[in-house]
PDB file of C-alpha atoms and ligand atoms in Angstrom:
ATOM      1  CA  MET N1303     -11.984 -19.889  32.095  1.00 94.00           C
ATOM      2  CA  LYS N1304      -8.535 -20.986  33.650  1.00 97.00           C
ATOM      3  CA  ILE N1305      -5.161 -19.501  31.944  1.00 98.00           C
ATOM      4  CA  TYR N1306      -1.795 -20.904  32.601  1.00 98.00           C
ATOM      5  CA  ILE N1307       0.803 -18.590  33.285  1.00 98.00           C
ATOM      6  CA  ASP N1308       4.120 -19.793  34.833  1.00 98.00           C
ATOM      7  CA  GLY N1309       2.858 -23.030  36.441  1.00 97.00           C
ATOM      8  CA  ARG N1310      -0.513 -21.495  38.188  1.00 98.00           C
ATOM      9  CA  PHE N1311      -3.783 -21.047  37.018  1.00 98.00           C
ATOM     10  CA  TYR N1312      -5.810 -17.751  36.649  1.00 98.00           C
ATOM     11  CA  ASP N1313      -9.084 -16.460  36.485  1.00 98.00           C
ATOM     12  CA  ARG N1314      -9.417 -14.630  33.149  1.00 97.00           C
ATOM     13  CA  GLU N1315     -10.197 -11.586  34.724  1.00 97.00           C
ATOM     14  CA  ASN N1316      -6.866 -12.005  36.894  1.00 98.00           C
ATOM     15  CA  ALA N1317      -4.096 -13.512  34.136  1.00 98.00           C
ATOM     16  CA  LYS N1318      -1.762 -10.216  33.535  1.00 97.00           C
ATOM     17  CA  ILE N1319       1.134 -10.360  33.198  1.00 97.00           C
ATOM     18  CA  SER N1320       3.920  -7.046  33.597  1.00 98.00           C
ATOM     19  CA  VAL N1321       3.605  -3.729  31.337  1.00 98.00           C
ATOM     20  CA  PHE N1322       7.467  -4.661  31.839  1.00 98.00           C
ATOM     21  CA  ASP N1323       7.140  -7.885  29.417  1.00 98.00           C
ATOM     22  CA  HIS N1324       9.225  -7.331  26.732  1.00 98.00           C
ATOM     23  CA  GLY N1325       6.406  -9.804  24.980  1.00 98.00           C
ATOM     24  CA  LEU N1326       4.294  -5.950  25.403  1.00 98.00           C
ATOM     25  CA  LEU N1327       7.146  -4.139  24.977  1.00 97.00           C
ATOM     26  CA  TYR N1328       8.325  -5.027  21.490  1.00 97.00           C
ATOM     27  CA  GLY N1329       6.507  -8.178  20.550  1.00 97.00           C
ATOM     28  CA  ASP N1330      10.316 -10.487  21.975  1.00 98.00           C
ATOM     29  CA  GLY N1331       8.332 -13.938  22.030  1.00 98.00           C
ATOM     30  CA  VAL N1332       7.035 -16.649  20.381  1.00 98.00           C
ATOM     31  CA  PHE N1333       3.679 -18.887  20.162  1.00 98.00           C
ATOM     32  CA  GLU N1334       2.038 -21.674  18.912  1.00 98.00           C
ATOM     33  CA  GLY N1335      -2.233 -22.251  18.081  1.00 98.00           C
ATOM     34  CA  ILE N1336      -3.436 -25.975  18.116  1.00 98.00           C
ATOM     35  CA  ARG N1337      -6.110 -27.533  18.447  1.00 98.00           C
ATOM     36  CA  ALA N1338      -8.037 -30.155  20.100  1.00 98.00           C
ATOM     37  CA  TYR N1339     -10.622 -32.527  18.990  1.00 97.00           C
ATOM     38  CA  HIS N1340     -12.916 -34.565  20.634  1.00 96.00           C
ATOM     39  CA  GLY N1341     -10.339 -35.178  23.848  1.00 96.00           C
ATOM     40  CA  ARG N1342      -7.027 -35.792  21.933  1.00 97.00           C
ATOM     41  CA  VAL N1343      -4.766 -32.522  21.176  1.00 98.00           C
ATOM     42  CA  PHE N1344      -4.088 -32.739  17.103  1.00 98.00           C
ATOM     43  CA  ARG N1345      -0.184 -32.618  16.391  1.00 98.00           C
ATOM     44  CA  LEU N1346       0.695 -32.067  19.531  1.00 98.00           C
ATOM     45  CA  ASP N1347       4.405 -33.141  18.951  1.00 98.00           C
ATOM     46  CA  GLU N1348       5.138 -31.510  15.509  1.00 98.00           C
ATOM     47  CA  HIS N1349       3.291 -27.784  17.446  1.00 98.00           C
ATOM     48  CA  LEU N1350       5.995 -28.369  20.385  1.00 98.00           C
ATOM     49  CA  ARG N1351       8.967 -28.196  17.576  1.00 98.00           C
ATOM     50  CA  ARG N1352       8.237 -25.860  15.924  1.00 98.00           C
ATOM     51  CA  LEU N1353       7.713 -23.676  19.381  1.00 98.00           C
ATOM     52  CA  TYR N1354      10.949 -25.003  20.660  1.00 98.00           C
ATOM     53  CA  HIS N1355      12.941 -24.223  17.189  1.00 98.00           C
ATOM     54  CA  SER N1356      11.137 -20.431  16.752  1.00 98.00           C
ATOM     55  CA  ALA N1357      12.434 -20.048  20.680  1.00 98.00           C
ATOM     56  CA  ARG N1358      16.278 -21.500  19.407  1.00 98.00           C
ATOM     57  CA  ALA N1359      16.384 -18.877  16.657  1.00 97.00           C
ATOM     58  CA  THR N1360      15.739 -16.518  18.867  1.00 97.00           C
ATOM     59  CA  THR N1361      17.612 -17.473  21.425  1.00 98.00           C
ATOM     60  CA  LEU N1362      14.945 -17.875  23.811  1.00 98.00           C
ATOM     61  CA  ASN N1363      14.868 -19.810  27.023  1.00 98.00           C
ATOM     62  CA  ILE N1364      12.061 -22.197  27.263  1.00 98.00           C
ATOM     63  CA  PRO N1365      12.221 -22.763  31.456  1.00 97.00           C
ATOM     64  CA  LEU N1366      10.016 -26.026  30.748  1.00 98.00           C
ATOM     65  CA  THR N1367      11.549 -28.931  28.828  1.00 97.00           C
ATOM     66  CA  LEU N1368       9.200 -30.193  25.907  1.00 97.00           C
ATOM     67  CA  ASP N1369       7.548 -33.110  28.025  1.00 97.00           C
ATOM     68  CA  GLU N1370       6.758 -30.427  30.844  1.00 98.00           C
ATOM     69  CA  MET N1371       5.567 -28.865  28.453  1.00 98.00           C
ATOM     70  CA  LYS N1372       3.302 -30.704  26.833  1.00 98.00           C
ATOM     71  CA  SER N1373       1.891 -31.950  30.611  1.00 97.00           C
ATOM     72  CA  ALA N1374       1.166 -28.237  30.818  1.00 98.00           C
ATOM     73  CA  VAL N1375      -0.858 -27.978  27.771  1.00 98.00           C
ATOM     74  CA  ILE N1376      -2.686 -31.164  28.576  1.00 97.00           C
ATOM     75  CA  GLU N1377      -3.526 -29.847  32.553  1.00 97.00           C
ATOM     76  CA  THR N1378      -4.851 -26.557  30.777  1.00 98.00           C
ATOM     77  CA  LEU N1379      -7.126 -28.892  28.872  1.00 98.00           C
ATOM     78  CA  HIS N1380      -8.020 -30.776  31.946  1.00 96.00           C
ATOM     79  CA  VAL N1381      -8.100 -27.899  34.287  1.00 97.00           C
ATOM     80  CA  ASN N1382     -10.471 -26.112  32.238  1.00 97.00           C
ATOM     81  CA  GLU N1383     -12.233 -29.669  31.113  1.00 96.00           C
ATOM     82  CA  MET N1384     -12.545 -28.487  27.573  1.00 97.00           C
ATOM     83  CA  ASN N1385     -11.971 -31.828  25.046  1.00 96.00           C
ATOM     84  CA  ASP N1386     -12.453 -29.196  22.124  1.00 97.00           C
ATOM     85  CA  ALA N1387     -10.730 -26.205  21.974  1.00 98.00           C
ATOM     86  CA  TYR N1388      -8.097 -23.736  20.511  1.00 98.00           C
ATOM     87  CA  ILE N1389      -5.092 -24.046  22.562  1.00 98.00           C
ATOM     88  CA  ARG N1390      -3.033 -20.601  22.471  1.00 98.00           C
ATOM     89  CA  LEU N1391       0.553 -20.907  23.896  1.00 98.00           C
ATOM     90  CA  VAL N1392       3.047 -18.248  24.341  1.00 98.00           C
ATOM     91  CA  VAL N1393       6.265 -17.827  25.545  1.00 98.00           C
ATOM     92  CA  THR N1394       7.468 -14.331  26.053  1.00 98.00           C
ATOM     93  CA  ARG N1395      10.827 -13.086  26.611  1.00 98.00           C
ATOM     94  CA  GLY N1396       9.564 -12.112  30.300  1.00 98.00           C
ATOM     95  CA  VAL N1397       9.921  -9.245  32.303  1.00 98.00           C
ATOM     96  CA  GLY N1398      12.521  -6.491  31.708  1.00 97.00           C
ATOM     97  CA  ASP N1399      13.982  -3.359  31.452  1.00 95.00           C
ATOM     98  CA  LEU N1400      12.810  -0.372  29.344  1.00 96.00           C
ATOM     99  CA  GLY N1401      15.427  -1.273  25.766  1.00 95.00           C
ATOM    100  CA  LEU N1402      15.370  -3.618  23.656  1.00 94.00           C
ATOM    101  CA  ASP N1403      17.850  -5.744  25.821  1.00 97.00           C
ATOM    102  CA  PRO N1404      17.011  -9.277  26.089  1.00 97.00           C
ATOM    103  CA  ARG N1405      19.873  -9.791  28.483  1.00 96.00           C
ATOM    104  CA  LYS N1406      17.604  -7.559  31.215  1.00 95.00           C
ATOM    105  CA  CYS N1407      14.934 -10.346  31.067  1.00 97.00           C
ATOM    106  CA  PRO N1408      15.841 -13.027  32.918  1.00 97.00           C
ATOM    107  CA  LYS N1409      12.866 -15.046  32.813  1.00 97.00           C
ATOM    108  CA  ALA N1410      10.236 -15.942  30.199  1.00 98.00           C
ATOM    109  CA  CYS N1411       7.042 -15.568  30.607  1.00 98.00           C
ATOM    110  CA  VAL N1412       4.636 -18.482  29.384  1.00 98.00           C
ATOM    111  CA  ILE N1413       1.024 -18.825  28.497  1.00 98.00           C
ATOM    112  CA  ILE N1414      -1.520 -21.151  28.147  1.00 98.00           C
ATOM    113  CA  ILE N1415      -4.987 -20.373  26.844  1.00 98.00           C
ATOM    114  CA  ALA N1416      -7.381 -23.403  25.841  1.00 98.00           C
ATOM    115  CA  GLY N1417     -10.167 -21.216  24.427  1.00 96.00           C
ATOM    116  CA  LYS N1418     -12.087 -21.199  21.095  1.00 95.00           C
ATOM    117  CA  ILE N1419     -11.860 -19.386  17.819  1.00 92.00           C
ATOM    118  CA  THR N1420     -13.685 -19.410  14.846  1.00 91.00           C
ATOM    119  CA  LEU N1421     -11.968 -17.341  11.805  1.00 90.00           C
ATOM    120  CA  TYR N1422     -14.999 -17.809   9.602  1.00 92.00           C
ATOM    121  CA  PRO N1423     -18.299 -18.279   9.718  1.00 92.00           C
ATOM    122  CA  SER N1424     -19.209 -21.677   8.752  1.00 93.00           C
ATOM    123  CA  GLU N1425     -21.038 -21.100   5.411  1.00 95.00           C
ATOM    124  CA  PHE N1426     -17.675 -20.381   3.809  1.00 96.00           C
ATOM    125  CA  TYR N1427     -16.688 -23.919   4.223  1.00 96.00           C
ATOM    126  CA  SER N1428     -19.562 -24.629   1.994  1.00 95.00           C
ATOM    127  CA  LYS N1429     -19.165 -22.056  -0.252  1.00 97.00           C
ATOM    128  CA  GLY N1430     -15.656 -20.943  -0.432  1.00 98.00           C
ATOM    129  CA  LEU N1431     -13.227 -17.678   0.255  1.00 98.00           C
ATOM    130  CA  ASP N1432     -13.864 -14.477  -1.935  1.00 98.00           C
ATOM    131  CA  LEU N1433     -10.401 -13.145  -1.446  1.00 98.00           C
ATOM    132  CA  ILE N1434      -8.028  -9.719  -2.255  1.00 98.00           C
ATOM    133  CA  THR N1435      -4.726 -10.101  -3.032  1.00 98.00           C
ATOM    134  CA  VAL N1436      -3.205  -6.831  -0.779  1.00 98.00           C
ATOM    135  CA  SER N1437      -0.457  -4.560  -1.268  1.00 98.00           C
ATOM    136  CA  THR N1438       1.461  -5.053   2.271  1.00 98.00           C
ATOM    137  CA  LYS N1439       4.096  -7.295   1.412  1.00 97.00           C
ATOM    138  CA  ARG N1440       5.227 -10.117   3.195  1.00 96.00           C
ATOM    139  CA  ASN N1441       8.208  -9.672   5.122  1.00 94.00           C
ATOM    140  CA  ILE N1442      11.235 -10.467   3.600  1.00 94.00           C
ATOM    141  CA  PRO N1443      12.542 -13.805   5.188  1.00 93.00           C
ATOM    142  CA  GLU N1444      15.931 -12.565   4.504  1.00 93.00           C
ATOM    143  CA  ALA N1445      14.955 -10.426   7.617  1.00 93.00           C
ATOM    144  CA  VAL N1446      12.848 -12.562  10.155  1.00 91.00           C
ATOM    145  CA  ASN N1447      12.655 -16.181   8.626  1.00 92.00           C
ATOM    146  CA  PRO N1448       9.031 -17.050   8.343  1.00 90.00           C
ATOM    147  CA  ALA N1449       9.523 -20.535  10.050  1.00 92.00           C
ATOM    148  CA  ILE N1450       9.917 -18.437  13.301  1.00 95.00           C
ATOM    149  CA  LYS N1451       6.850 -18.179  14.582  1.00 97.00           C
ATOM    150  CA  SER N1452       7.095 -14.848  16.805  1.00 97.00           C
ATOM    151  CA  LEU N1453       4.617 -12.198  18.041  1.00 97.00           C
ATOM    152  CA  ASN N1454       5.008  -9.606  15.788  1.00 94.00           C
ATOM    153  CA  TYR N1455       2.104 -10.038  13.289  1.00 96.00           C
ATOM    154  CA  LEU N1456       2.325  -6.003  12.239  1.00 96.00           C
ATOM    155  CA  ASN N1457       3.256  -7.493   8.989  1.00 95.00           C
ATOM    156  CA  ASN N1458      -0.355  -9.689   8.882  1.00 97.00           C
ATOM    157  CA  ILE N1459      -2.469  -6.994  10.640  1.00 98.00           C
ATOM    158  CA  MET N1460      -1.404  -4.361   8.181  1.00 98.00           C
ATOM    159  CA  ALA N1461      -2.548  -6.657   5.450  1.00 98.00           C
ATOM    160  CA  LYS N1462      -5.797  -7.961   7.704  1.00 98.00           C
ATOM    161  CA  ILE N1463      -6.512  -4.163   7.555  1.00 98.00           C
ATOM    162  CA  GLU N1464      -6.180  -4.062   4.320  1.00 98.00           C
ATOM    163  CA  ALA N1465      -8.779  -7.168   3.631  1.00 98.00           C
ATOM    164  CA  ASN N1466     -11.081  -5.795   6.417  1.00 98.00           C
ATOM    165  CA  ARG N1467     -11.437  -2.525   4.853  1.00 98.00           C
ATOM    166  CA  ALA N1468     -12.179  -4.232   1.022  1.00 97.00           C
ATOM    167  CA  ASN N1469     -14.752  -6.516   3.252  1.00 97.00           C
ATOM    168  CA  ALA N1470     -13.034  -9.489   2.107  1.00 97.00           C
ATOM    169  CA  PRO N1471     -12.494 -12.068   4.967  1.00 97.00           C
ATOM    170  CA  GLU N1472      -8.843 -13.308   4.046  1.00 97.00           C
ATOM    171  CA  ALA N1473      -6.171 -11.297   1.944  1.00 97.00           C
ATOM    172  CA  ILE N1474      -3.395 -13.270  -0.224  1.00 98.00           C
ATOM    173  CA  MET N1475       0.061 -11.797   0.602  1.00 98.00           C
ATOM    174  CA  LEU N1476       2.929 -11.388  -1.949  1.00 98.00           C
ATOM    175  CA  SER N1477       6.840 -11.902  -1.531  1.00 97.00           C
ATOM    176  CA  LYS N1478       8.704  -8.746  -2.339  1.00 96.00           C
ATOM    177  CA  ASP N1479       9.397 -10.085  -6.164  1.00 97.00           C
ATOM    178  CA  GLY N1480       5.327 -10.500  -6.109  1.00 98.00           C
ATOM    179  CA  TYR N1481       5.171 -14.531  -5.416  1.00 98.00           C
ATOM    180  CA  VAL N1482       2.402 -15.601  -3.630  1.00 98.00           C
ATOM    181  CA  ALA N1483       3.486 -16.294  -0.081  1.00 98.00           C
ATOM    182  CA  GLU N1484       0.695 -17.230   2.406  1.00 98.00           C
ATOM    183  CA  CYS N1485      -2.609 -15.035   3.688  1.00 98.00           C
ATOM    184  CA  THR N1486      -2.548 -13.672   7.285  1.00 97.00           C
ATOM    185  CA  GLY N1487      -2.819 -16.390   8.936  1.00 96.00           C
ATOM    186  CA  ASP N1488      -3.297 -19.409   6.490  1.00 98.00           C
ATOM    187  CA  ASN N1489      -1.167 -21.806   4.076  1.00 98.00           C
ATOM    188  CA  ILE N1490      -2.622 -21.279   0.176  1.00 98.00           C
ATOM    189  CA  PHE N1491      -2.490 -24.467  -1.905  1.00 98.00           C
ATOM    190  CA  ILE N1492      -3.765 -24.223  -5.758  1.00 98.00           C
ATOM    191  CA  VAL N1493      -4.253 -26.795  -7.876  1.00 98.00           C
ATOM    192  CA  LYS N1494      -3.515 -27.173 -11.295  1.00 97.00           C
ATOM    193  CA  ASP N1495      -3.407 -30.123 -13.622  1.00 96.00           C
ATOM    194  CA  GLN N1496      -4.659 -32.030 -10.704  1.00 96.00           C
ATOM    195  CA  THR N1497      -1.809 -31.236  -8.540  1.00 98.00           C
ATOM    196  CA  LEU N1498      -1.600 -29.373  -5.113  1.00 98.00           C
ATOM    197  CA  LEU N1499       0.663 -26.861  -4.901  1.00 98.00           C
ATOM    198  CA  THR N1500       1.755 -24.129  -2.037  1.00 98.00           C
ATOM    199  CA  PRO N1501       4.423 -21.829  -1.446  1.00 98.00           C
ATOM    200  CA  PRO N1502       7.977 -23.163   0.202  1.00 96.00           C
ATOM    201  CA  ALA N1503       8.585 -21.231   3.232  1.00 94.00           C
ATOM    202  CA  TRP N1504      11.811 -19.393   1.780  1.00 94.00           C
ATOM    203  CA  VAL N1505       9.101 -17.098  -0.256  1.00 96.00           C
ATOM    204  CA  GLY N1506       7.681 -16.249   3.251  1.00 94.00           C
ATOM    205  CA  ALA N1507       5.419 -18.648   4.670  1.00 95.00           C
ATOM    206  CA  LEU N1508       4.994 -20.230   7.790  1.00 96.00           C
ATOM    207  CA  GLU N1509       6.049 -23.943   7.391  1.00 96.00           C
ATOM    208  CA  GLY N1510       2.075 -24.805   8.675  1.00 98.00           C
ATOM    209  CA  ILE N1511       1.790 -27.991  10.305  1.00 98.00           C
ATOM    210  CA  THR N1512      -2.066 -28.202   8.644  1.00 98.00           C
ATOM    211  CA  LYS N1513      -0.418 -27.685   5.306  1.00 98.00           C
ATOM    212  CA  ALA N1514       2.444 -30.295   6.034  1.00 98.00           C
ATOM    213  CA  VAL N1515      -1.020 -32.606   7.030  1.00 98.00           C
ATOM    214  CA  VAL N1516      -2.384 -32.087   3.619  1.00 98.00           C
ATOM    215  CA  ILE N1517       0.297 -32.617   1.799  1.00 98.00           C
ATOM    216  CA  GLU N1518       0.310 -35.672   3.316  1.00 98.00           C
ATOM    217  CA  ILE N1519      -3.215 -36.388   2.957  1.00 98.00           C
ATOM    218  CA  ALA N1520      -2.786 -35.772  -0.877  1.00 98.00           C
ATOM    219  CA  GLN N1521      -0.013 -38.070  -1.100  1.00 97.00           C
ATOM    220  CA  LYS N1522      -2.217 -41.749   0.653  1.00 97.00           C
ATOM    221  CA  LEU N1523      -4.732 -40.422  -1.580  1.00 97.00           C
ATOM    222  CA  LYS N1524      -2.199 -40.517  -4.614  1.00 98.00           C
ATOM    223  CA  ILE N1525      -2.719 -36.813  -5.514  1.00 98.00           C
ATOM    224  CA  PRO N1526       0.670 -34.923  -6.639  1.00 98.00           C
ATOM    225  CA  ALA N1527       1.436 -32.227  -4.252  1.00 98.00           C
ATOM    226  CA  ARG N1528       4.374 -30.279  -4.527  1.00 97.00           C
ATOM    227  CA  GLU N1529       6.251 -26.971  -3.095  1.00 97.00           C
ATOM    228  CA  GLY N1530       6.030 -24.481  -5.833  1.00 97.00           C
ATOM    229  CA  ILE N1531       6.686 -20.640  -6.535  1.00 97.00           C
ATOM    230  CA  PHE N1532       3.793 -18.824  -8.412  1.00 98.00           C
ATOM    231  CA  THR N1533       1.964 -15.770  -8.998  1.00 98.00           C
ATOM    232  CA  PRO N1534      -1.396 -14.283  -8.072  1.00 98.00           C
ATOM    233  CA  TYR N1535      -2.321 -15.523 -12.369  1.00 98.00           C
ATOM    234  CA  ASP N1536      -1.947 -19.272 -11.031  1.00 98.00           C
ATOM    235  CA  ILE N1537      -4.339 -18.691  -8.881  1.00 98.00           C
ATOM    236  CA  TYR N1538      -6.575 -16.597 -10.981  1.00 98.00           C
ATOM    237  CA  THR N1539      -6.173 -19.673 -13.913  1.00 98.00           C
ATOM    238  CA  ALA N1540      -5.938 -22.410 -11.311  1.00 98.00           C
ATOM    239  CA  SER N1541      -8.958 -25.290 -11.118  1.00 98.00           C
ATOM    240  CA  GLU N1542      -9.157 -24.701  -7.409  1.00 98.00           C
ATOM    241  CA  ALA N1543      -7.828 -22.892  -4.280  1.00 98.00           C
ATOM    242  CA  PHE N1544      -7.408 -23.893  -0.819  1.00 98.00           C
ATOM    243  CA  LEU N1545      -5.995 -22.430   2.501  1.00 98.00           C
ATOM    244  CA  THR N1546      -4.600 -24.375   5.461  1.00 98.00           C
ATOM    245  CA  GLY N1547      -4.250 -23.864   9.083  1.00 98.00           C
ATOM    246  CA  THR N1548      -4.850 -24.791  12.448  1.00 98.00           C
ATOM    247  CA  ALA N1549      -7.584 -22.035  13.294  1.00 96.00           C
ATOM    248  CA  ALA N1550      -8.923 -21.997   9.799  1.00 96.00           C
ATOM    249  CA  GLU N1551      -8.424 -25.777   8.942  1.00 97.00           C
ATOM    250  CA  VAL N1552      -9.203 -26.537   5.127  1.00 98.00           C
ATOM    251  CA  ILE N1553     -11.394 -23.951   3.387  1.00 98.00           C
ATOM    252  CA  PRO N1554     -11.653 -23.849   0.289  1.00 98.00           C
ATOM    253  CA  VAL N1555     -11.572 -20.323  -2.003  1.00 98.00           C
ATOM    254  CA  THR N1556     -13.415 -19.335  -4.730  1.00 98.00           C
ATOM    255  CA  ARG N1557     -12.803 -16.277  -6.224  1.00 98.00           C
ATOM    256  CA  LEU N1558      -9.589 -14.016  -5.829  1.00 98.00           C
ATOM    257  CA  ASP N1559      -9.566  -9.738  -6.697  1.00 98.00           C
ATOM    258  CA  THR N1560     -13.442 -10.068  -8.688  1.00 97.00           C
ATOM    259  CA  ARG N1561     -12.445 -13.559 -10.715  1.00 98.00           C
ATOM    260  CA  ASP N1562     -14.026 -16.721 -10.322  1.00 98.00           C
ATOM    261  CA  ILE N1563     -11.503 -19.826  -9.604  1.00 98.00           C
ATOM    262  CA  GLY N1564     -12.396 -22.348 -11.964  1.00 97.00           C
ATOM    263  CA  ASP N1565     -16.258 -22.916 -12.002  1.00 96.00           C
ATOM    264  CA  GLY N1566     -16.478 -20.883  -8.955  1.00 97.00           C
ATOM    265  CA  ARG N1567     -17.668 -23.334  -6.690  1.00 98.00           C
ATOM    266  CA  PRO N1568     -15.348 -25.580  -4.155  1.00 98.00           C
ATOM    267  CA  GLY N1569     -13.807 -27.935  -6.132  1.00 97.00           C
ATOM    268  CA  PRO N1570     -13.811 -31.691  -5.926  1.00 98.00           C
ATOM    269  CA  ILE N1571     -10.052 -31.940  -4.604  1.00 98.00           C
ATOM    270  CA  THR N1572     -10.582 -29.511  -2.307  1.00 98.00           C
ATOM    271  CA  LYS N1573     -13.859 -31.048  -1.075  1.00 98.00           C
ATOM    272  CA  LYS N1574     -12.070 -34.396  -0.785  1.00 98.00           C
ATOM    273  CA  LEU N1575      -9.218 -32.762   1.084  1.00 98.00           C
ATOM    274  CA  ILE N1576     -11.876 -31.319   3.523  1.00 98.00           C
ATOM    275  CA  ALA N1577     -13.199 -34.188   4.190  1.00 98.00           C
ATOM    276  CA  GLU N1578     -10.375 -36.524   4.954  1.00 98.00           C
ATOM    277  CA  PHE N1579      -9.069 -34.032   6.794  1.00 98.00           C
ATOM    278  CA  ARG N1580     -11.563 -33.866   9.448  1.00 97.00           C
ATOM    279  CA  LYS N1581     -11.567 -37.896   9.505  1.00 97.00           C
ATOM    280  CA  LEU N1582      -8.254 -37.437  10.800  1.00 98.00           C
ATOM    281  CA  THR N1583      -8.720 -34.617  13.452  1.00 97.00           C
ATOM    282  CA  LEU N1584     -11.115 -37.299  15.089  1.00 94.00           C
ATOM    283  CA  ARG N1585      -8.793 -40.194  14.393  1.00 94.00           C
ATOM    284  CA  GLU N1586      -5.629 -38.636  15.485  1.00 96.00           C
ATOM    285  CA  GLY N1587      -4.093 -37.034  18.502  1.00 97.00           C
ATOM    286  CA  THR N1588      -2.336 -37.054  21.834  1.00 96.00           C
ATOM    287  CA  PRO N1589      -5.142 -37.952  24.311  1.00 95.00           C
ATOM    288  CA  ILE N1590      -6.205 -35.648  27.145  1.00 94.00           C
ATOM    289  CA  HIS N1591      -6.903 -37.682  29.390  1.00 90.00           C
ATOM    290  CA  SER N1592      -4.490 -40.852  29.571  1.00 81.00           C
ATOM    291  CA  SER N1593      -7.197 -43.882  29.450  1.00 62.00           C
ATOM    292  CA  ARG N1594      -6.908 -43.533  25.968  1.00 51.00           C
ATOM    293  CA  LYS N1595      -4.703 -44.632  23.451  1.00 48.00           C
ATOM    294  CA  SER N1596      -3.132 -42.015  20.541  1.00 48.00           C
TER     295      SER N1596
HETATM  296  N1  PXG M1775       0.518 -18.478   8.259  1.00 91.80           N
HETATM  297  C1  PXG M1775       0.857 -17.890   9.878  1.00 91.80           C
HETATM  298  C2  PXG M1775       1.076 -16.150   9.147  1.00 91.80           C
HETATM  299  C3  PXG M1775       0.031 -18.155  10.225  1.00 91.80           C
HETATM  300  O1  PXG M1775       0.382 -17.538  11.478  1.00 91.80           O
HETATM  301  C4  PXG M1775      -0.784 -20.216   9.258  1.00 91.80           C
HETATM  302  C5  PXG M1775       0.028 -20.194   8.521  1.00 91.80           C
HETATM  303  C6  PXG M1775      -1.125 -22.040   9.450  1.00 91.80           C
HETATM  304  O2  PXG M1775      -0.015 -22.964  10.089  1.00 91.80           O
HETATM  305  P1  PXG M1775      -0.304 -24.433  11.024  1.00 91.80           P
HETATM  306  O3  PXG M1775       0.670 -24.488  11.391  1.00 91.80           O
HETATM  307  O4  PXG M1775      -1.454 -23.216  12.421  1.00 91.80           O
HETATM  308  O5  PXG M1775      -1.112 -24.515   9.680  1.00 91.80           O
HETATM  309  C7  PXG M1775      -0.447 -19.051  10.650  1.00 91.80           C
HETATM  310  C8  PXG M1775      -1.379 -19.783  11.827  1.00 91.80           C
HETATM  311  C9  PXG M1775      -4.283 -17.337  16.004  1.00 91.80           C
HETATM  312  C10 PXG M1775      -3.478 -17.412  15.405  1.00 91.80           C
HETATM  313  O6  PXG M1775      -4.304 -16.136  16.620  1.00 91.80           O
HETATM  314  C11 PXG M1775      -2.732 -18.214  14.931  1.00 91.80           C
HETATM  315  C12 PXG M1775      -2.568 -18.682  13.299  1.00 91.80           C
HETATM  316  C13 PXG M1775      -3.471 -18.157  12.199  1.00 91.80           C
HETATM  317  C14 PXG M1775      -4.442 -17.250  12.942  1.00 91.80           C
HETATM  318  C15 PXG M1775      -4.876 -16.967  14.238  1.00 91.80           C
HETATM  319  O7  PXG M1775      -3.559 -17.964  17.672  1.00 91.80           O
HETATM  320  N2  PXG M1775      -1.426 -18.580  12.692  1.00 91.80           N
END
C-alpha cells in the first residue's frame, strides 16, 4: 500500500507524520471518507466540496486547489492499482508548537490513504442491525457545527464504546434535547406512512453525502422524503429504519432498544433503496482511468 503525504508516496510502514502535528495534538483538521466502485469515484465532487467547506469553516488553508486534490485522489488510486477502495482523505493543521495556536502551523498536511473498510458483517445487510440508544449525547451544533467533518470524533467514539459494551453494532445518538441526531458514523432514516424521514443537520447530524443520494433516489422512485425531527419513540413505531454512510452504504435497522421495528425484518422500501443505491454506485462517478466516460 502506498500512502500519499504532501505530494509524495510512502510505504505503509514509512507513512508517518510528526508528533507536533496539530491534527494529533488537538484533533485540528478535517477529513473525508470516499468510495470508489468499479473504477469510478462515487460523488467525488460532493466529498471534495464538503472537505473544502469544512476547511473554510475552520480557517484551514488546504495547500492544493480543488482540482489538484481531485488529481491527487485519482493518482493515489492509480499508484495502488485500486478500482474499488475506501479513500480516507485527511487534512491536518500541520506541524506547529505545543500550544493550540494554529498560527504556529505554517502548512497544512494532506494525507490520502486508499484502503478498504468493512463496518458491518455482510449478513447484517440482509437481516438488519440491532441497535441501542446511548447516553452520550451528540455535540451541540452551537459549539461545533456538525457540518464540519473534523478530526474531533471523541463524542462519537464515546458513543461507539457504549455500543461496543452493549454488543450493539452501532449507536443511536440523541441531541441534548432528546431528538434523534444520527449514529456514530452514519445518518439515520425512518419510514413512516410510506414517507422517509431523516433528522436535519441542525439537530446534530453530519450533512451526509449518502443521505443526499438516498433522498435523490427516493425522489426518482416517487417515495416522499423529508427532513424532520423525531424521537426514539418514532423509531420504535416506524415501519422501517435504515442507516446511510459512505462506509456503511445503506443498511437496514430492524431492532432498537430491544424493540422490533415493523415486523423485525428489513422492509420493502429499505430493500428497494439498497438495490437502487448499489446500481447507482456502479453506474456513476469520476473515472479513475481517463478513457472511461463519467
Ligand atoms: N455521520 C457521521 C458522524 C459520519 O462520520 C456519516 C454520518 C455519513 O456521511 P457520508 O457523507 O459518508 O454519507 C459519517 C461518515 C472513517 C469513517 O473512518 C467515516 C465516517 C463514518 C465511518 C467511518 O473514515 N463518516
